[in-house]
Amino acid sequence: MVCVFGSNGTKSVIWFQSNTAIICHSSGLKPGNYTFQLKSRASTFTISNPSIFQLNIAKHINNIVPKFSFEGQRSSLTVSGGPYRDDGKLKCNIIYPNNLTKEVTATVLTDHQLKCVLFPQLPGKYLVEVVQDSVTVSHTQERMLFHEVVPLPSVDSMFPSTGPVAGLSQVTIIGKNFFGLQSISRDVYCVFDGTKGAPGKIGSDSEVLCQTSPHAVGTVGVGIQVSSMPMLDTMLRFEYHAVPKIMQVSPSIGQWSRHPTAVTVYGEGFFDGEGLSCIVGSKGSYKGKYISSSAVVCLLENLDGGNHTVTISNDGVTYMKSDVSIEMLSRSMIMSVKPSKCYWVRGMKLTVFGKSFGPRSDFKCVLTSWSVAPIVIEGKLIGLDTVECLLPWMSIGKYLVEVVQDSVTVSHTQERMLFHEVVPLPSVDSMFPSTGPVAGLSQVTIIGKNFFGLQSISRDVYCVFDGTKGAPGKIGSDSEVLCQTSPHAVGTVGVGIQVSSMPMLDTMLRFEYHAVPKIMQGLDQFEHIDSHFDGCLSFKRVIAFIFSSYFLKLIYQYM
């Protein structure tokens, strides 16, 4: 059995049938008056009274605006479709995600728009239906229309919180539940004092990345807006500042160092904020220390030799180009130290050999030991790569040697530490023998103590006689030095000990040089005695033999 509408015989299926009622589907009919019949294969039934069926325009829901709202916020939904009749009987059924249905009064705005108020409590999708004359209005093409409630984002902080008046600063808002914004729209903006910046981006569920809009100097409120949703007030504040202007840097010449070098940048418009940075050439940024609106201290490190432009950024991102630069001298290094060991004597000099010390520098030698306070000595530049320092009295020990150039510590070669060691000063008691021939080559022994300290400096030990070195000597023990005299004229001379290139150590001892006797001298007076000896050994030869034996013994004694 089917339902037949009008003379053209439009057929319709039966939705419901009982002994007393039949419900037919009137889909596809235009508004107007239709006769109505029931037909089966056997017969046709005509409605007796009335025989005319009046069909009104079908009612549908076409759209719901807005489609999204935040959790816990009251939402006014505009439902398009209709036509709707303002008879006070229109209702909206709101079907919650947990299938709970809540009926709310609908307000007709126009023939094709009505308004329903939603008070969502839970995130999720809410099915919206319109009920007119106790009949639920269908959705267009059976497509269900929902209103989605997303979790309300919460905001904790923003970085940076300052930026230039020109805008375009990148800021990150930290919080949670930001992925809910992305489900609404990918068009996310940060709003500064009511003005949108460039489109932002949801970096994660806890980050929104934005760009500031231009604004005058001052502090403004910040909001987040997604699509046509109401702006979400973050309760954060952003401070706009003027772009810094750079005038000069001091010092304008620096020296490479493995430690940061402090320079002061002078200008105007500096702001005390977390993003305050020093931008140096192509090396990137360094943290700046705020002194005043016209001075910032920058700690620079690892800058190569040459000129580097310097400017200041108040937010770490934006900055104004600068013509102010700092000249960095090439990296200075310590290559070697001489002497590396010594005993202290007045006038002792420490020579530090290096690389790229530079001519326009103030130098100091710093000697550090665990047992004494650091010793700071004024240095003198000899050439471009050598610094000389006059050593004061220093206690025995090992000292780390450093050179400070223009208040910057010079690095050691390949980080190999260089030391200067002070050994005990030898003391001298006596010398044996203390006389010898002018021809030299006499073996002498100097008696004292602390001679092993000399051996730690060098194995080249000499005794010095009146300024002239003898043959190389030998340290026999901690209390003995064995030496050989150098040739010298008759007389008494001072004796010293010298090790390697160290200054001579004056022993305060004296050595006496004497002439070697001529063996045959004065024997002519014995010639007359020879005449009394006939056929025997001459008397002169006997005397010569006695004298020669005595002096040979004497010479052997001093060798």
CSV table of C-alpha atoms in Angstrom, one decimal, residues 135-483:
chain,number,residue,atom,x,y,z
A,135,VAL,CA,7.7,18.0,16.1
A,136,THR,CA,11.4,17.9,15.8
A,137,VAL,CA,12.6,19.9,12.7
A,138,SER,CA,14.9,17.8,10.5
A,139,HIS,CA,18.5,18.7,9.6
A,140,THR,CA,19.3,19.4,6.0
A,141,GLN,CA,20.0,16.2,4.1
A,142,GLU,CA,20.0,14.3,7.4
A,143,ARG,CA,23.3,16.0,8.2
A,144,MET,CA,23.4,16.4,12.0
A,145,LEU,CA,24.6,19.9,13.1
A,146,PHE,CA,26.6,20.2,16.2
A,147,HIS,CA,28.1,22.8,18.4
A,148,GLU,CA,31.5,21.9,19.9
A,149,VAL,CA,32.7,23.0,23.3
A,150,VAL,CA,36.5,23.0,23.6
A,151,PRO,CA,38.6,23.2,26.8
A,152,LEU,CA,39.2,26.7,28.0
A,153,PRO,CA,42.9,27.6,27.6
A,154,SER,CA,44.8,28.8,30.6
A,155,VAL,CA,47.7,31.2,30.3
A,156,ASP,CA,50.7,31.4,32.7
A,157,SER,CA,53.3,33.7,31.1
A,158,MET,CA,54.7,35.3,28.0
A,159,PHE,CA,58.3,35.7,26.7
A,160,PRO,CA,59.6,38.2,25.9
A,161,SER,CA,57.3,40.7,27.6
A,162,THR,CA,58.8,43.8,26.0
A,163,GLY,CA,59.5,44.8,22.4
A,164,PRO,CA,60.0,47.7,20.1
A,165,VAL,CA,57.3,50.1,19.0
A,166,ALA,CA,57.8,48.9,15.4
A,167,GLY,CA,56.2,45.6,16.3
A,168,LEU,CA,57.2,42.3,14.6
A,169,SER,CA,58.7,40.9,17.8
A,170,GLN,CA,58.3,37.2,18.2
A,171,VAL,CA,56.6,36.3,21.5
A,172,THR,CA,55.7,32.9,23.0
A,173,ILE,CA,52.6,32.6,25.3
A,174,ILE,CA,52.9,29.7,27.8
A,175,GLY,CA,49.9,27.9,29.1
A,176,LYS,CA,47.8,24.8,28.4
A,177,ASN,CA,44.9,23.5,26.4
A,178,PHE,CA,45.9,25.4,23.2
A,179,PHE,CA,45.2,22.4,20.9
A,180,GLY,CA,41.5,23.2,21.5
A,181,LEU,CA,42.1,26.4,19.6
A,182,GLN,CA,43.5,24.6,16.7
A,183,SER,CA,40.3,22.5,16.4
A,184,ILE,CA,38.4,25.7,16.0
A,185,SER,CA,40.7,27.3,13.4
A,186,ARG,CA,44.3,27.5,12.3
A,187,ASP,CA,44.0,31.3,12.2
A,188,VAL,CA,45.4,32.3,15.6
A,189,TYR,CA,46.3,35.8,16.5
A,190,CYS,CA,47.7,37.6,19.5
A,191,VAL,CA,45.9,40.9,20.1
A,192,PHE,CA,47.8,43.8,21.5
A,193,ASP,CA,45.6,46.6,22.9
A,194,GLY,CA,42.8,45.5,20.6
A,195,THR,CA,45.0,45.3,17.5
A,196,LYS,CA,45.8,41.9,15.9
A,197,GLY,CA,49.4,41.1,15.1
A,198,ALA,CA,50.5,38.9,12.2
A,199,PRO,CA,49.0,35.4,12.1
A,200,GLY,CA,50.4,33.2,14.9
A,201,LYS,CA,50.9,29.5,15.3
A,202,ILE,CA,50.0,26.9,17.9
A,203,GLY,CA,53.4,25.3,18.6
A,204,SER,CA,52.1,22.7,21.1
A,205,ASP,CA,49.3,22.3,23.6
A,206,SER,CA,51.3,24.6,25.9
A,207,GLU,CA,52.6,27.2,23.5
A,208,VAL,CA,51.2,29.9,21.2
A,209,LEU,CA,53.8,31.7,19.0
A,210,CYS,CA,52.8,35.2,18.0
A,211,GLN,CA,54.1,38.4,16.5
A,212,THR,CA,53.5,41.8,18.0
A,213,SER,CA,51.6,44.6,16.1
A,214,PRO,CA,53.1,48.2,16.0
A,215,HIS,CA,52.2,50.4,18.9
A,216,ALA,CA,53.3,53.5,20.7
A,217,VAL,CA,55.6,53.4,23.8
A,218,GLY,CA,53.7,52.0,26.7
A,219,THR,CA,52.2,48.9,28.4
A,220,VAL,CA,49.2,47.1,26.8
A,221,GLY,CA,47.0,44.1,27.5
A,222,VAL,CA,47.4,40.9,25.5
A,223,GLY,CA,44.7,38.6,24.2
A,224,ILE,CA,44.3,35.6,21.9
A,225,GLN,CA,41.8,35.4,19.2
A,226,VAL,CA,40.8,32.4,17.0
A,227,SER,CA,38.7,32.9,13.9
A,228,SER,CA,35.5,34.8,14.8
A,229,MET,CA,35.6,33.6,18.4
A,230,PRO,CA,35.5,36.2,21.2
A,231,MET,CA,38.9,37.3,22.2
A,232,LEU,CA,40.4,35.4,25.1
A,233,ASP,CA,41.9,37.8,27.6
A,234,THR,CA,45.2,36.4,28.9
A,235,MET,CA,45.6,39.0,31.6
A,236,LEU,CA,49.2,39.4,30.4
A,237,ARG,CA,50.9,42.8,29.8
A,238,PHE,CA,53.3,43.7,27.0
A,239,GLU,CA,55.6,46.8,27.2
A,240,TYR,CA,56.5,48.7,24.0
A,241,HIS,CA,59.8,50.6,24.1
A,242,ALA,CA,61.7,52.8,21.7
A,243,VAL,CA,64.4,51.2,19.5
A,244,PRO,CA,67.9,51.7,21.1
A,245,LYS,CA,70.4,54.0,19.5
A,246,ILE,CA,74.1,53.2,19.8
A,247,MET,CA,76.7,56.0,20.2
A,248,GLN,CA,80.0,54.5,21.4
A,249,VAL,CA,81.6,51.5,23.0
A,250,SER,CA,84.4,51.5,25.6
A,251,PRO,CA,87.0,50.2,25.3
A,252,SER,CA,87.0,50.3,21.6
A,253,ILE,CA,90.0,47.9,21.4
A,254,GLY,CA,90.0,44.5,23.0
A,255,GLN,CA,92.2,41.5,23.2
A,256,TRP,CA,91.1,37.9,22.6
A,257,SER,CA,90.8,35.9,25.9
A,258,ARG,CA,89.4,32.6,27.0
A,259,HIS,CA,87.6,34.7,29.7
A,260,PRO,CA,84.7,37.1,28.8
A,261,THR,CA,85.8,40.7,28.1
A,262,ALA,CA,83.6,43.4,29.6
A,263,VAL,CA,82.8,46.4,27.4
A,264,THR,CA,80.3,49.2,28.0
A,265,VAL,CA,78.0,50.3,25.2
A,266,TYR,CA,76.7,53.9,25.5
A,267,GLY,CA,73.6,55.2,23.7
A,268,GLU,CA,69.9,55.8,24.5
A,269,GLY,CA,66.6,53.9,24.7
A,270,PHE,CA,68.0,50.9,26.6
A,271,PHE,CA,65.4,48.9,28.6
A,272,ASP,CA,65.9,46.7,31.6
A,273,GLY,CA,64.3,43.5,30.5
A,274,GLU,CA,65.0,39.8,30.2
A,275,GLY,CA,65.7,40.1,26.5
A,276,LEU,CA,68.4,42.8,26.8
A,277,SER,CA,71.2,41.6,24.5
A,278,CYS,CA,74.4,42.8,22.8
A,279,ILE,CA,74.5,42.0,19.1
A,280,VAL,CA,78.2,41.7,18.0
A,281,GLY,CA,78.9,41.3,14.2
A,282,SER,CA,78.0,37.9,12.9
A,283,LYS,CA,78.9,36.2,16.2
A,284,GLY,CA,75.3,36.4,17.5
A,285,SER,CA,74.1,37.9,20.8
A,286,TYR,CA,75.5,38.1,24.3
A,287,LYS,CA,73.6,38.7,27.5
A,288,GLY,CA,73.6,42.4,28.4
A,289,LYS,CA,73.7,43.9,31.9
A,290,TYR,CA,71.5,47.0,32.3
A,291,ILE,CA,73.3,50.0,33.9
A,292,SER,CA,70.9,52.8,32.8
A,293,SER,CA,68.8,53.8,29.9
A,294,SER,CA,72.0,55.0,28.3
A,295,ALA,CA,74.6,52.4,29.3
A,296,VAL,CA,74.7,48.6,29.0
A,297,VAL,CA,77.7,46.3,29.9
A,298,CYS,CA,78.3,43.4,27.5
A,299,LEU,CA,80.5,40.4,28.2
A,300,LEU,CA,82.1,39.4,24.9
A,301,GLU,CA,84.0,36.1,24.3
A,302,ASN,CA,85.5,34.1,21.5
A,303,LEU,CA,85.7,37.1,19.1
A,304,ASP,CA,88.2,36.7,16.3
A,305,GLY,CA,90.7,39.5,15.5
A,306,GLY,CA,89.3,42.4,13.5
A,307,ASN,CA,86.5,45.0,13.7
A,308,HIS,CA,83.0,43.9,14.9
A,309,THR,CA,79.9,46.1,14.9
A,310,VAL,CA,78.1,46.4,18.2
A,311,THR,CA,74.5,47.2,18.8
A,312,ILE,CA,71.9,46.6,21.5
A,313,SER,CA,68.6,44.7,21.4
A,314,ASN,CA,66.0,45.2,24.2
A,315,ASP,CA,64.2,42.0,23.4
A,316,GLY,CA,66.9,39.8,22.0
A,317,VAL,CA,65.3,39.8,18.5
A,318,THR,CA,65.0,43.3,17.0
A,319,TYR,CA,67.8,45.8,16.8
A,320,MET,CA,68.9,48.9,14.9
A,321,LYS,CA,71.9,48.7,12.7
A,322,SER,CA,75.0,50.4,14.1
A,323,ASP,CA,78.2,52.0,12.8
A,324,VAL,CA,79.9,51.6,16.2
A,325,SER,CA,82.5,48.8,16.3
A,326,ILE,CA,85.1,47.3,18.6
A,327,GLU,CA,88.5,46.2,17.3
A,328,MET,CA,89.6,42.8,18.6
A,329,LEU,CA,93.4,42.1,18.5
A,330,SER,CA,94.5,38.7,17.5
A,331,ARG,CA,94.5,36.0,20.1
A,332,SER,CA,97.5,36.3,22.4
A,333,MET,CA,99.2,33.2,23.7
A,334,ILE,CA,102.0,32.3,26.1
A,335,MET,CA,104.5,29.9,24.4
A,336,SER,CA,107.3,29.5,26.9
A,337,VAL,CA,108.9,30.9,30.1
A,338,LYS,CA,112.6,31.3,30.8
A,339,PRO,CA,114.0,30.4,33.2
A,340,SER,CA,111.5,27.7,34.1
A,341,LYS,CA,113.6,27.1,37.3
A,342,CYS,CA,115.8,29.4,39.3
A,343,TYR,CA,117.2,30.3,42.7
A,344,TRP,CA,116.3,33.9,43.6
A,345,VAL,CA,119.0,36.6,43.2
A,346,ARG,CA,118.6,40.3,43.1
A,347,GLY,CA,117.9,41.5,39.5
A,348,MET,CA,116.5,38.2,38.4
A,349,LYS,CA,114.3,38.6,35.3
A,350,LEU,CA,111.5,36.3,34.1
A,351,THR,CA,111.1,36.3,30.3
A,352,VAL,CA,107.7,35.2,28.8
A,353,PHE,CA,107.7,34.3,25.1
A,354,GLY,CA,104.4,34.5,23.4
A,355,LYS,CA,102.4,35.3,20.3
A,356,SER,CA,100.5,38.4,19.1
A,357,PHE,CA,101.0,40.4,22.3
A,358,GLY,CA,100.5,43.7,20.4
A,359,PRO,CA,102.2,47.1,20.8
A,360,ARG,CA,99.3,49.0,22.4
A,361,SER,CA,99.1,47.1,25.7
A,362,ASP,CA,99.7,47.3,29.4
A,363,PHE,CA,101.3,44.1,30.6
A,364,LYS,CA,101.6,42.4,34.0
A,365,CYS,CA,103.1,39.1,35.0
A,366,VAL,CA,101.0,37.2,37.6
A,367,LEU,CA,102.7,34.3,39.5
A,368,THR,CA,100.3,32.1,41.5
A,369,SER,CA,101.1,29.5,44.1
A,370,TRP,CA,98.9,27.6,46.5
A,371,SER,CA,101.0,28.7,49.5
A,372,VAL,CA,101.2,32.4,48.9
A,373,ALA,CA,99.0,35.2,47.5
A,374,PRO,CA,99.3,35.9,43.8
A,375,ILE,CA,102.4,38.0,42.9
A,376,VAL,CA,101.6,40.8,40.4
A,377,ILE,CA,104.6,42.3,38.6
A,378,GLU,CA,104.7,45.1,36.0
A,379,GLY,CA,105.8,43.8,32.6
A,380,LYS,CA,107.8,45.3,29.8
A,381,LEU,CA,107.1,44.5,26.2
A,382,ILE,CA,110.3,43.6,24.3
A,383,GLY,CA,109.4,43.3,20.6
A,384,LEU,CA,106.0,42.0,19.7
A,385,ASP,CA,106.2,38.6,21.3
A,386,THR,CA,108.2,38.9,24.5
A,387,VAL,CA,107.4,40.3,27.9
A,388,GLU,CA,110.0,40.7,30.6
A,389,CYS,CA,109.3,41.0,34.3
A,390,LEU,CA,111.7,41.8,37.1
A,391,LEU,CA,111.2,39.2,39.9
A,392,PRO,CA,110.9,40.3,43.5
A,393,TRP,CA,112.0,38.1,46.3
A,394,MET,CA,110.0,34.9,46.2
A,395,SER,CA,109.7,32.0,48.5
A,396,ILE,CA,110.6,28.4,47.4
A,397,GLY,CA,107.9,26.8,45.3
A,398,LYS,CA,106.2,26.3,42.0
A,399,TYR,CA,104.3,29.2,40.5
A,400,LEU,CA,101.8,29.3,37.6
A,401,VAL,CA,102.9,32.0,35.2
A,402,GLU,CA,100.2,34.1,33.6
A,403,VAL,CA,100.4,37.4,31.6
A,404,VAL,CA,97.6,40.0,31.9
A,405,GLN,CA,97.3,42.2,28.8
A,406,ASP,CA,95.0,45.2,29.1
A,407,SER,CA,93.3,43.6,32.2
A,408,VAL,CA,92.7,40.4,30.2
A,409,THR,CA,94.5,37.1,31.0
A,410,VAL,CA,96.4,35.7,28.0
A,411,SER,CA,95.8,32.0,27.4
A,412,HIS,CA,98.5,29.3,27.4
A,413,THR,CA,99.4,27.4,24.3
A,414,GLN,CA,97.0,24.5,23.8
A,415,GLU,CA,95.9,25.1,27.4
A,416,ARG,CA,99.3,23.7,28.6
A,417,MET,CA,100.1,25.5,31.9
A,418,LEU,CA,103.5,27.1,32.2
A,419,PHE,CA,105.3,27.3,35.5
A,420,HIS,CA,108.2,29.0,37.1
A,421,GLU,CA,109.9,27.1,40.0
A,422,VAL,CA,112.1,28.7,42.7
A,423,VAL,CA,114.6,26.3,44.2
A,424,PRO,CA,116.5,26.7,47.5
A,425,LEU,CA,119.5,29.2,47.3
A,426,PRO,CA,122.8,27.3,47.8
A,427,SER,CA,125.0,28.3,50.7
A,428,VAL,CA,128.8,28.0,50.6
A,429,ASP,CA,131.2,27.3,53.5
A,430,SER,CA,134.6,26.7,52.1
A,431,MET,CA,136.8,25.6,49.2
A,432,PHE,CA,139.7,23.2,48.9
A,433,PRO,CA,142.4,23.8,47.7
A,434,SER,CA,142.2,27.6,47.7
A,435,THR,CA,145.5,28.1,45.7
A,436,GLY,CA,146.6,26.9,42.3
A,437,PRO,CA,148.9,27.6,39.4
A,438,VAL,CA,148.2,30.3,36.8
A,439,ALA,CA,147.9,27.7,34.1
A,440,GLY,CA,144.5,26.6,35.6
A,441,LEU,CA,143.1,23.1,35.4
A,442,SER,CA,143.4,22.6,39.2
A,443,GLN,CA,140.6,20.5,40.7
A,444,VAL,CA,138.8,22.3,43.5
A,445,THR,CA,135.9,21.3,45.7
A,446,ILE,CA,133.4,23.8,47.0
A,447,ILE,CA,131.8,22.8,50.3
A,448,GLY,CA,128.2,24.0,51.2
A,449,LYS,CA,124.6,22.8,51.0
A,450,ASN,CA,121.5,22.9,48.7
A,451,PHE,CA,123.6,22.1,45.6
A,452,PHE,CA,121.0,19.6,44.3
A,453,GLY,CA,118.7,22.5,43.6
A,454,LEU,CA,121.3,23.7,41.0
A,455,GLN,CA,121.1,20.2,39.3
A,456,SER,CA,117.3,20.6,38.9
A,457,ILE,CA,117.9,23.7,36.9
A,458,SER,CA,120.6,22.3,34.7
A,459,ARG,CA,123.5,19.8,34.6
A,460,ASP,CA,125.8,22.4,33.2
A,461,VAL,CA,127.6,23.7,36.3
A,462,TYR,CA,130.7,25.9,36.3
A,463,CYS,CA,133.0,27.6,38.7
A,464,VAL,CA,133.7,31.1,37.7
A,465,PHE,CA,137.1,32.6,38.6
A,466,ASP,CA,137.2,36.4,38.3
A,467,GLY,CA,134.5,36.2,35.6
A,468,THR,CA,136.0,33.4,33.6
A,469,LYS,CA,134.3,30.0,33.5
A,470,GLY,CA,136.5,26.9,34.1
A,471,ALA,CA,135.8,23.6,32.5
A,472,PRO,CA,132.4,22.1,33.1
A,473,GLY,CA,132.0,21.0,36.7
A,474,LYS,CA,130.0,18.4,38.5
A,475,ILE,CA,127.6,18.4,41.5
A,476,GLY,CA,129.0,15.6,43.6
A,477,SER,CA,126.4,15.7,46.3
A,478,ASP,CA,124.0,18.2,47.9
A,479,SER,CA,127.0,19.6,49.8
A,480,GLU,CA,129.8,19.4,47.1
A,481,VAL,CA,130.5,21.0,43.8
A,482,LEU,CA,133.6,19.8,41.9
A,483,CYS,CA,135.2,22.3,39.6
